[in-house]
JSON list of C-alpha atoms in Angstrom, two decimals:
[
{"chain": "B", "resi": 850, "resn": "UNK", "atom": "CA", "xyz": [-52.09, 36.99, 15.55]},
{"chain": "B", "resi": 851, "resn": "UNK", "atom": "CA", "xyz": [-49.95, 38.23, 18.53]},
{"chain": "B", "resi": 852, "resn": "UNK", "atom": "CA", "xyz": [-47.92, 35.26, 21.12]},
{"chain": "B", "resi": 853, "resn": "UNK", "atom": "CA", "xyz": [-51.26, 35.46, 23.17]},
{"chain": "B", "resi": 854, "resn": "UNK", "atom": "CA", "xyz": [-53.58, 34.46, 20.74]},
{"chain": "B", "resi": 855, "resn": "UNK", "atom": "CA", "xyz": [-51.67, 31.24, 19.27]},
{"chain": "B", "resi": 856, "resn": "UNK", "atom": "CA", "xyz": [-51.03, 30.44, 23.27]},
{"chain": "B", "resi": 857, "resn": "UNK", "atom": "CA", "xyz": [-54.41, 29.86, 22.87]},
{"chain": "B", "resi": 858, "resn": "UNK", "atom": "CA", "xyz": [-55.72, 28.55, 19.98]},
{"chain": "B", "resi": 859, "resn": "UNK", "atom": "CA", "xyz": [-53.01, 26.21, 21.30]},
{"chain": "B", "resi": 860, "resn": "UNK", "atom": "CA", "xyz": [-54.92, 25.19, 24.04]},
{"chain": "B", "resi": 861, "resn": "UNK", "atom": "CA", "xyz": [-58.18, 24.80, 22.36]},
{"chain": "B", "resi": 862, "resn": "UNK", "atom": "CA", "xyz": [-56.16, 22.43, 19.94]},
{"chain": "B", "resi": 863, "resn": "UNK", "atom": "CA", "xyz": [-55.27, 20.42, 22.77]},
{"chain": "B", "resi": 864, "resn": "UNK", "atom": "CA", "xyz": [-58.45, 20.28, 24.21]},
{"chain": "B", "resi": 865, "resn": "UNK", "atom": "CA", "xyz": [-59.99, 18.96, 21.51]},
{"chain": "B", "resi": 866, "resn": "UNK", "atom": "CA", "xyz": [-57.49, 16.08, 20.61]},
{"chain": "B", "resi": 867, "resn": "UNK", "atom": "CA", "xyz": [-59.11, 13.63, 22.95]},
{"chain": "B", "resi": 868, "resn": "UNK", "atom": "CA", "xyz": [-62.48, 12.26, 21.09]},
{"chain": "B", "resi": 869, "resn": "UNK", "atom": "CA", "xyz": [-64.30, 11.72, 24.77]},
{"chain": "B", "resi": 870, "resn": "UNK", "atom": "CA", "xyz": [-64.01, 15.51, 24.84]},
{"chain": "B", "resi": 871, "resn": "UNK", "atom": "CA", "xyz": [-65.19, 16.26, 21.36]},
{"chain": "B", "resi": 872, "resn": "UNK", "atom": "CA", "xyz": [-67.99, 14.18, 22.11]},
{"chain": "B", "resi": 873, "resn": "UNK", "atom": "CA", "xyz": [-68.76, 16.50, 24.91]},
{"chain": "B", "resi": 874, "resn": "UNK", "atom": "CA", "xyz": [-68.51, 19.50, 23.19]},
{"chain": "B", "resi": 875, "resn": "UNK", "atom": "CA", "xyz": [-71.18, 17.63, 20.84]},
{"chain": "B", "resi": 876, "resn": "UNK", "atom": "CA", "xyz": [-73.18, 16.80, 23.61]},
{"chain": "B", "resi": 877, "resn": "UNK", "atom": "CA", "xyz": [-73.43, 20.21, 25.53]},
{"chain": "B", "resi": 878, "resn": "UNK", "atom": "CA", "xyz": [-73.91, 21.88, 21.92]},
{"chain": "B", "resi": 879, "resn": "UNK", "atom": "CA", "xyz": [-77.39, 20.71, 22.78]},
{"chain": "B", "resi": 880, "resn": "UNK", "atom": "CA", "xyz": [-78.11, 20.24, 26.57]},
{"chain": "B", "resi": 881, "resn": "UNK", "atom": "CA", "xyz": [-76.38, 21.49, 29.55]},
{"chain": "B", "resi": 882, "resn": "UNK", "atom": "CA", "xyz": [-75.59, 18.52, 31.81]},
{"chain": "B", "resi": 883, "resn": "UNK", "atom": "CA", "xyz": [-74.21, 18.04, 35.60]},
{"chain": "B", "resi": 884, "resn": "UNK", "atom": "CA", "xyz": [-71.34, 15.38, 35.75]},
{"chain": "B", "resi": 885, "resn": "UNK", "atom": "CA", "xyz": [-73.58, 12.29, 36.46]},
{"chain": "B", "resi": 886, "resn": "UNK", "atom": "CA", "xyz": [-75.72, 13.10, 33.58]},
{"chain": "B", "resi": 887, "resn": "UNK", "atom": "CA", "xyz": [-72.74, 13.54, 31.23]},
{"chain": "B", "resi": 888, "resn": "UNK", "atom": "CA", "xyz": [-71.36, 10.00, 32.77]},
{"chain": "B", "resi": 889, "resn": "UNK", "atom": "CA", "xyz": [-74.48, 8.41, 31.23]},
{"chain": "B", "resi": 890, "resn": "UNK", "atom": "CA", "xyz": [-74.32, 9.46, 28.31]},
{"chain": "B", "resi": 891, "resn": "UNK", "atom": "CA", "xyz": [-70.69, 9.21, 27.39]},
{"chain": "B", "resi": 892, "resn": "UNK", "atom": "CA", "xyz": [-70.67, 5.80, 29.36]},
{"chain": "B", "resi": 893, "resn": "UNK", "atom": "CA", "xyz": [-67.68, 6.58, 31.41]},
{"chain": "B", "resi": 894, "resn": "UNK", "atom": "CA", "xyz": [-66.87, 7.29, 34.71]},
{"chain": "B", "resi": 895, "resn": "UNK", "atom": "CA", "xyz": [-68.34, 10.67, 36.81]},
{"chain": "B", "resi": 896, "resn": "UNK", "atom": "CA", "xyz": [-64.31, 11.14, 37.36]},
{"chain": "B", "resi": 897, "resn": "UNK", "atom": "CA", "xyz": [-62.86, 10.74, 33.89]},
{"chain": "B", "resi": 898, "resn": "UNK", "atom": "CA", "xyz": [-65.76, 13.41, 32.75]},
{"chain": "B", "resi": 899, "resn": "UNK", "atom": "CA", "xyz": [-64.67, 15.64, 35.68]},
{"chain": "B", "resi": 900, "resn": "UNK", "atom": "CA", "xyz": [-61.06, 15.37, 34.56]},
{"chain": "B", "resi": 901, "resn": "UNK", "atom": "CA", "xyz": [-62.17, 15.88, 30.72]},
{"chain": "B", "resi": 902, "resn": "UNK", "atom": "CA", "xyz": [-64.17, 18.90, 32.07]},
{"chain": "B", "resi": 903, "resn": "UNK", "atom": "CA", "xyz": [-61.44, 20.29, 34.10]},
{"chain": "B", "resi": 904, "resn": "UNK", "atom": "CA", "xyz": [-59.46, 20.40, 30.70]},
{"chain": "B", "resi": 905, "resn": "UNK", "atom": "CA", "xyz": [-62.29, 22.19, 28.57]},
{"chain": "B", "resi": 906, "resn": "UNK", "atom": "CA", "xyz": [-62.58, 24.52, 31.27]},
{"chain": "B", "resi": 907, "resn": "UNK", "atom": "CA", "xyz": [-58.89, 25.72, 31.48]},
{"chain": "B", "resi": 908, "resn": "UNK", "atom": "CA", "xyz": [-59.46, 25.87, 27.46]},
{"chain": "B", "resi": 909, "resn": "UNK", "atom": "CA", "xyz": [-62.50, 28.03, 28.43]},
{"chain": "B", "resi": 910, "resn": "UNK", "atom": "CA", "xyz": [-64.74, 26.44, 26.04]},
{"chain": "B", "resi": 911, "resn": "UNK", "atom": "CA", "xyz": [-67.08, 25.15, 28.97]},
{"chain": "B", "resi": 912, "resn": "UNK", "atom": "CA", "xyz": [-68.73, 27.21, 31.55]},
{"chain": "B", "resi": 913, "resn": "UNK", "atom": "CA", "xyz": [-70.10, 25.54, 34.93]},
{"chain": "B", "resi": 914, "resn": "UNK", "atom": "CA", "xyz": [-73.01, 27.21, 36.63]},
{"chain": "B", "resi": 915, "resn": "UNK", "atom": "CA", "xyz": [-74.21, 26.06, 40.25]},
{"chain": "B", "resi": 916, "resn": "UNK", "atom": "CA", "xyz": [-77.74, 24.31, 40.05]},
{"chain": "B", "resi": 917, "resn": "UNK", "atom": "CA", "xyz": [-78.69, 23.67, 44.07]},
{"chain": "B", "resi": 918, "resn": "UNK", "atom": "CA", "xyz": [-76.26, 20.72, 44.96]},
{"chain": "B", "resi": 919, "resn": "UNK", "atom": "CA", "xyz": [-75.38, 20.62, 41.54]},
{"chain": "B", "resi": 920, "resn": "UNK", "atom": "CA", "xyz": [-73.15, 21.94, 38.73]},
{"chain": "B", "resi": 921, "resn": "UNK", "atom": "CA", "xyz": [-74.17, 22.16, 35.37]},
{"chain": "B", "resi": 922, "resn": "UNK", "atom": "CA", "xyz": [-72.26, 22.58, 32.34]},
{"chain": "B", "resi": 923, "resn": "UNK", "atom": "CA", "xyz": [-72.81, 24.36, 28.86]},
{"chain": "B", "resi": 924, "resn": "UNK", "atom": "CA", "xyz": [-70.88, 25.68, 26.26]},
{"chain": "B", "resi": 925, "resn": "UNK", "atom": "CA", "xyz": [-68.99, 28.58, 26.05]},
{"chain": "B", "resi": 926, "resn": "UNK", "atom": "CA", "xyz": [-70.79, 30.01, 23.02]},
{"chain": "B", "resi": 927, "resn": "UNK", "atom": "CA", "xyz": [-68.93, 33.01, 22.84]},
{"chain": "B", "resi": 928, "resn": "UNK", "atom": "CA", "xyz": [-65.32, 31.53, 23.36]},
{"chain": "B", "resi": 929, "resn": "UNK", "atom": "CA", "xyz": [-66.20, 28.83, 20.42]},
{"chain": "B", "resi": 930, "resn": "UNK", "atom": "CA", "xyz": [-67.05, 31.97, 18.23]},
{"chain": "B", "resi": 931, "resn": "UNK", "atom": "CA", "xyz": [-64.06, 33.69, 18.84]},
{"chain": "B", "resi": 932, "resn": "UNK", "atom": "CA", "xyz": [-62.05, 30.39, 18.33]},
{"chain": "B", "resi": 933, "resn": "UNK", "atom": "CA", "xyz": [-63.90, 29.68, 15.15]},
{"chain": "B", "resi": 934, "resn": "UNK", "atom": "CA", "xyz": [-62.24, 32.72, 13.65]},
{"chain": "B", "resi": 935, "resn": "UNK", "atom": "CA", "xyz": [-58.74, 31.88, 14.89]},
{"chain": "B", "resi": 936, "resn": "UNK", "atom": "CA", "xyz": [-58.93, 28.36, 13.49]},
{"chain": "B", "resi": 937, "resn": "UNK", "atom": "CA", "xyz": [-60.05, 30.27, 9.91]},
{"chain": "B", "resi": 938, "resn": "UNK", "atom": "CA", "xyz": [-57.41, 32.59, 10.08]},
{"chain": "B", "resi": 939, "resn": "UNK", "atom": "CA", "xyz": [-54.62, 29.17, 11.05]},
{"chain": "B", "resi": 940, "resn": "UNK", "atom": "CA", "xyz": [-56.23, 27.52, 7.92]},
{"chain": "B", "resi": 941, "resn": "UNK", "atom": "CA", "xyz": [-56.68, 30.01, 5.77]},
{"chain": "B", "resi": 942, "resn": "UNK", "atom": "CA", "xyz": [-53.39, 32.20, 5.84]},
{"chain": "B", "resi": 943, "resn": "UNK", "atom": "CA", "xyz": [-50.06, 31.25, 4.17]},
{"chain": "B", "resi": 944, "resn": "UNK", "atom": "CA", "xyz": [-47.35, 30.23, 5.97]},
{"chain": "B", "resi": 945, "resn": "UNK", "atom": "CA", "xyz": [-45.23, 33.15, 4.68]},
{"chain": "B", "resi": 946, "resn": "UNK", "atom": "CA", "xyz": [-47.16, 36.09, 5.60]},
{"chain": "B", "resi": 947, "resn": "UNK", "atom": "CA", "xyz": [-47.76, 34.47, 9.13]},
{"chain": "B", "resi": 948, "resn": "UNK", "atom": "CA", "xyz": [-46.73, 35.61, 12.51]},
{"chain": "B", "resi": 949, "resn": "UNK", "atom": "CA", "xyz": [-43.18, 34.52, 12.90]},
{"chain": "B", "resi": 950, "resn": "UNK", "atom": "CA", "xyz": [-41.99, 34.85, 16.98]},
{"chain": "B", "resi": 951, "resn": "UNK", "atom": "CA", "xyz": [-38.90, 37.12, 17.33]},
{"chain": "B", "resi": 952, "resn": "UNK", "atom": "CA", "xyz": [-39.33, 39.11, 14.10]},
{"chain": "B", "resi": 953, "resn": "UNK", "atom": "CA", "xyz": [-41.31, 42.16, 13.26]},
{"chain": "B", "resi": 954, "resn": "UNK", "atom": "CA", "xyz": [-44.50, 41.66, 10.46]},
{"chain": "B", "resi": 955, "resn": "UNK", "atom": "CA", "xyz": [-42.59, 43.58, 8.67]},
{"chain": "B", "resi": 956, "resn": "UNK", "atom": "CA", "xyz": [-39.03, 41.26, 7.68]},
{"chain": "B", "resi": 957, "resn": "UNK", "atom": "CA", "xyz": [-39.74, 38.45, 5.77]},
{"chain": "B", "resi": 958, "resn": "UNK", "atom": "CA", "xyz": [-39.45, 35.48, 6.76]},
{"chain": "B", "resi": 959, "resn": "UNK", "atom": "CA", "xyz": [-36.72, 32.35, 5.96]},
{"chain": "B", "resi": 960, "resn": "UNK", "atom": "CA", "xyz": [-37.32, 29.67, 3.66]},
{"chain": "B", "resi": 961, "resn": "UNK", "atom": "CA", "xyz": [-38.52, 26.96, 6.24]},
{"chain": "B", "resi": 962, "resn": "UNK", "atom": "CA", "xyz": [-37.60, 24.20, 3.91]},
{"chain": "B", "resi": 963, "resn": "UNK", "atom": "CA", "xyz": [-34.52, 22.06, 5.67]},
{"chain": "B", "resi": 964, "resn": "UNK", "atom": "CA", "xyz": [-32.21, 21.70, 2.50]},
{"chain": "B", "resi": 965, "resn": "UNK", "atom": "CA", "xyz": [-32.88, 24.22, 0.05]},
{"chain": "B", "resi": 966, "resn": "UNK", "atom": "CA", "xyz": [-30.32, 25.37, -2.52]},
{"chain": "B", "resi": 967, "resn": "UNK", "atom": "CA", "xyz": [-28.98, 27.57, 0.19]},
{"chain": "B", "resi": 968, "resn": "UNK", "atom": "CA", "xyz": [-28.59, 25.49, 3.06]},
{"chain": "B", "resi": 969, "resn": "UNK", "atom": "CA", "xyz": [-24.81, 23.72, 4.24]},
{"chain": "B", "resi": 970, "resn": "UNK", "atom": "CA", "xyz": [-25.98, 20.64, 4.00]},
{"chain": "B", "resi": 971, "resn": "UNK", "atom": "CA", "xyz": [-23.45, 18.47, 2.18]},
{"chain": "B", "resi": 972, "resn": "UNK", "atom": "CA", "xyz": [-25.89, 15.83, 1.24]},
{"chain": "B", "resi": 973, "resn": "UNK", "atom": "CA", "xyz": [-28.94, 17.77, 0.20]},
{"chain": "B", "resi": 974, "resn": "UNK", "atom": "CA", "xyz": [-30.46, 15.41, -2.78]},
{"chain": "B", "resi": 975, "resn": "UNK", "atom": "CA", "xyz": [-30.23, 12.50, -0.89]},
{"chain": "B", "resi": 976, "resn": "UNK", "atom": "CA", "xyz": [-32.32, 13.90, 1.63]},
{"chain": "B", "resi": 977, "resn": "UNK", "atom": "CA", "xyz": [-34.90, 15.05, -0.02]},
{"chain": "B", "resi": 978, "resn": "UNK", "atom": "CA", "xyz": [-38.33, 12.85, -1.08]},
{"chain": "B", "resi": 979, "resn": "UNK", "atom": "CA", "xyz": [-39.21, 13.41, -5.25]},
{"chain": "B", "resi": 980, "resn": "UNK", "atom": "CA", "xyz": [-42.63, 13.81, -3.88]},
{"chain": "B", "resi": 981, "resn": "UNK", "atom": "CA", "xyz": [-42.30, 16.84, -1.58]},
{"chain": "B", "resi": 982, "resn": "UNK", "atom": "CA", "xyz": [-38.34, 18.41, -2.00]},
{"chain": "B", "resi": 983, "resn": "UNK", "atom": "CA", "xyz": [-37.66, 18.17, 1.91]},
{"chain": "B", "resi": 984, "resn": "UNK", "atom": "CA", "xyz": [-36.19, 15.96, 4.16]},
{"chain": "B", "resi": 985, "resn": "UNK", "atom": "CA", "xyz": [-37.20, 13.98, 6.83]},
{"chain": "B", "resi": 986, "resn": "UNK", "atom": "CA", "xyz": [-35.80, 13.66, 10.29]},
{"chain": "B", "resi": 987, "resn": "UNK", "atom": "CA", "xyz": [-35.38, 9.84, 9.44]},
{"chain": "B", "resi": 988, "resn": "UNK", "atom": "CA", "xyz": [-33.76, 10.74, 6.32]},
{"chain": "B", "resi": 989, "resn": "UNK", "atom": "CA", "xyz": [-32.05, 13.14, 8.14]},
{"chain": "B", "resi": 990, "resn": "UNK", "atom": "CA", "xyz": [-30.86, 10.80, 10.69]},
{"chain": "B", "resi": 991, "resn": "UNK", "atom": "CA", "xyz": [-29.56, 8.30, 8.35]},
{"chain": "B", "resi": 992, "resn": "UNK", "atom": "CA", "xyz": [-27.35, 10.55, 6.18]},
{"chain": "B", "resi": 993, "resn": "UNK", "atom": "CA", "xyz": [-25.86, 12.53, 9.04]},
{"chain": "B", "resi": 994, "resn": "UNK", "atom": "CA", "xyz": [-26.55, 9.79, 11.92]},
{"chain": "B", "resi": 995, "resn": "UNK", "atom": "CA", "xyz": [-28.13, 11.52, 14.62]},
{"chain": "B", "resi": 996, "resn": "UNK", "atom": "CA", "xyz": [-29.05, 14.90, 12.87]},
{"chain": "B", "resi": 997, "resn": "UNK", "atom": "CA", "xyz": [-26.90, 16.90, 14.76]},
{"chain": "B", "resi": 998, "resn": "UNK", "atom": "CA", "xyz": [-24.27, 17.06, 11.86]},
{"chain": "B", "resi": 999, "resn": "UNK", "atom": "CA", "xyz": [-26.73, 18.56, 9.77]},
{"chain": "B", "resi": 1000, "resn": "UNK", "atom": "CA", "xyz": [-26.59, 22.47, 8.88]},
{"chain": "B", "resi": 1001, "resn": "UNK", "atom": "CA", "xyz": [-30.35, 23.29, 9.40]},
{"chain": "B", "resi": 1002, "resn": "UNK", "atom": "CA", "xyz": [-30.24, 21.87, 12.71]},
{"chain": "B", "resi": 1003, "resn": "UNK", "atom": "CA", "xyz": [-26.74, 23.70, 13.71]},
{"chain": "B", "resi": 1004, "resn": "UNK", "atom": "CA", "xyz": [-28.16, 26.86, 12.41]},
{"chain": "B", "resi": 1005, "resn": "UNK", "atom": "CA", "xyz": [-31.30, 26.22, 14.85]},
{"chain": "B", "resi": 1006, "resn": "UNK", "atom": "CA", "xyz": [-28.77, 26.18, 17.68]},
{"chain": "B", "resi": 1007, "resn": "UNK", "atom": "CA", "xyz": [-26.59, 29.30, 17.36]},
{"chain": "B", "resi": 1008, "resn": "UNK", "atom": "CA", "xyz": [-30.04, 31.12, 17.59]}
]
């Protein structure tokens, strides 16, 4: 998955984080509605779903079509199919074999955890939980105050 692609299937994520627009994608699954018609049935206002449809249609995943005075909306089928397989391939792949910006496929990538056996971090065990072996940024920030002492977050930095 090249910088394009996760550009993206970033957008599509954002799209769908407000419910009112999930509904709508639920909605136009089945019918394909002007504004007004989408205002009844979401029982909101004709301009919040114009400014939930402006968002779905920089995401692509809508498609207006001109119906006489009116526009009508449906689905972007094909976009949705396509996205389908990029949200498999998100789930589905491991974190180490993923796309990492700035480095060829072929260079493996870093341990991502923050303080590992090799990190600088002076305090490493009292950052990390006994549930998951990493810190948190609030453990973070109250062993080295603000976080900015800490060695992951220097090394970050120098970059």
């Amino acid at each position: 998955m090249n910088n394009i692609e996760i550009e993206e299937l970033s957008r599509v994520f954002k799209a769908l984080s407000a419910k009112t627009r999930v509904r709508m994608v639920y909605v136009l699954k089945r019918h394909t509605l002007c504004v007004g018609a989408l205002s009844d049935r979401l029982g909101i206002s004709q301009g919040a779903v114009s400014q939930h449809l402006r968002v779905l249609r920089e995401a692509d995943l809508v498609t207006p079509e001109r119906r006489g005075y009116f526009v009508h909306y449906r689905l972007n089928e094909e976009a949705f199919a396509q996205w389908k397989e990029a949200v498999e391939w998100f789930i589905e792949t491991d974190a180490e074999k993923a796309y990492s910006p700035g480095r060829s496929s072929g260079k493996e990538r870093k341990n991502l955890s923050m303080c590992d056996n090799k990190s600088k971090c002076q305090k490493p065990d009292e950052l990390k939980t006994k549930t998951s072996g990493k810190c948190s940024p609030e453990q973070i920030k109250k062993c080295h105050r603000d976080g900015k002492e800490h060695a992951c977050a220097k090394q970050r930095r120098k970059r």
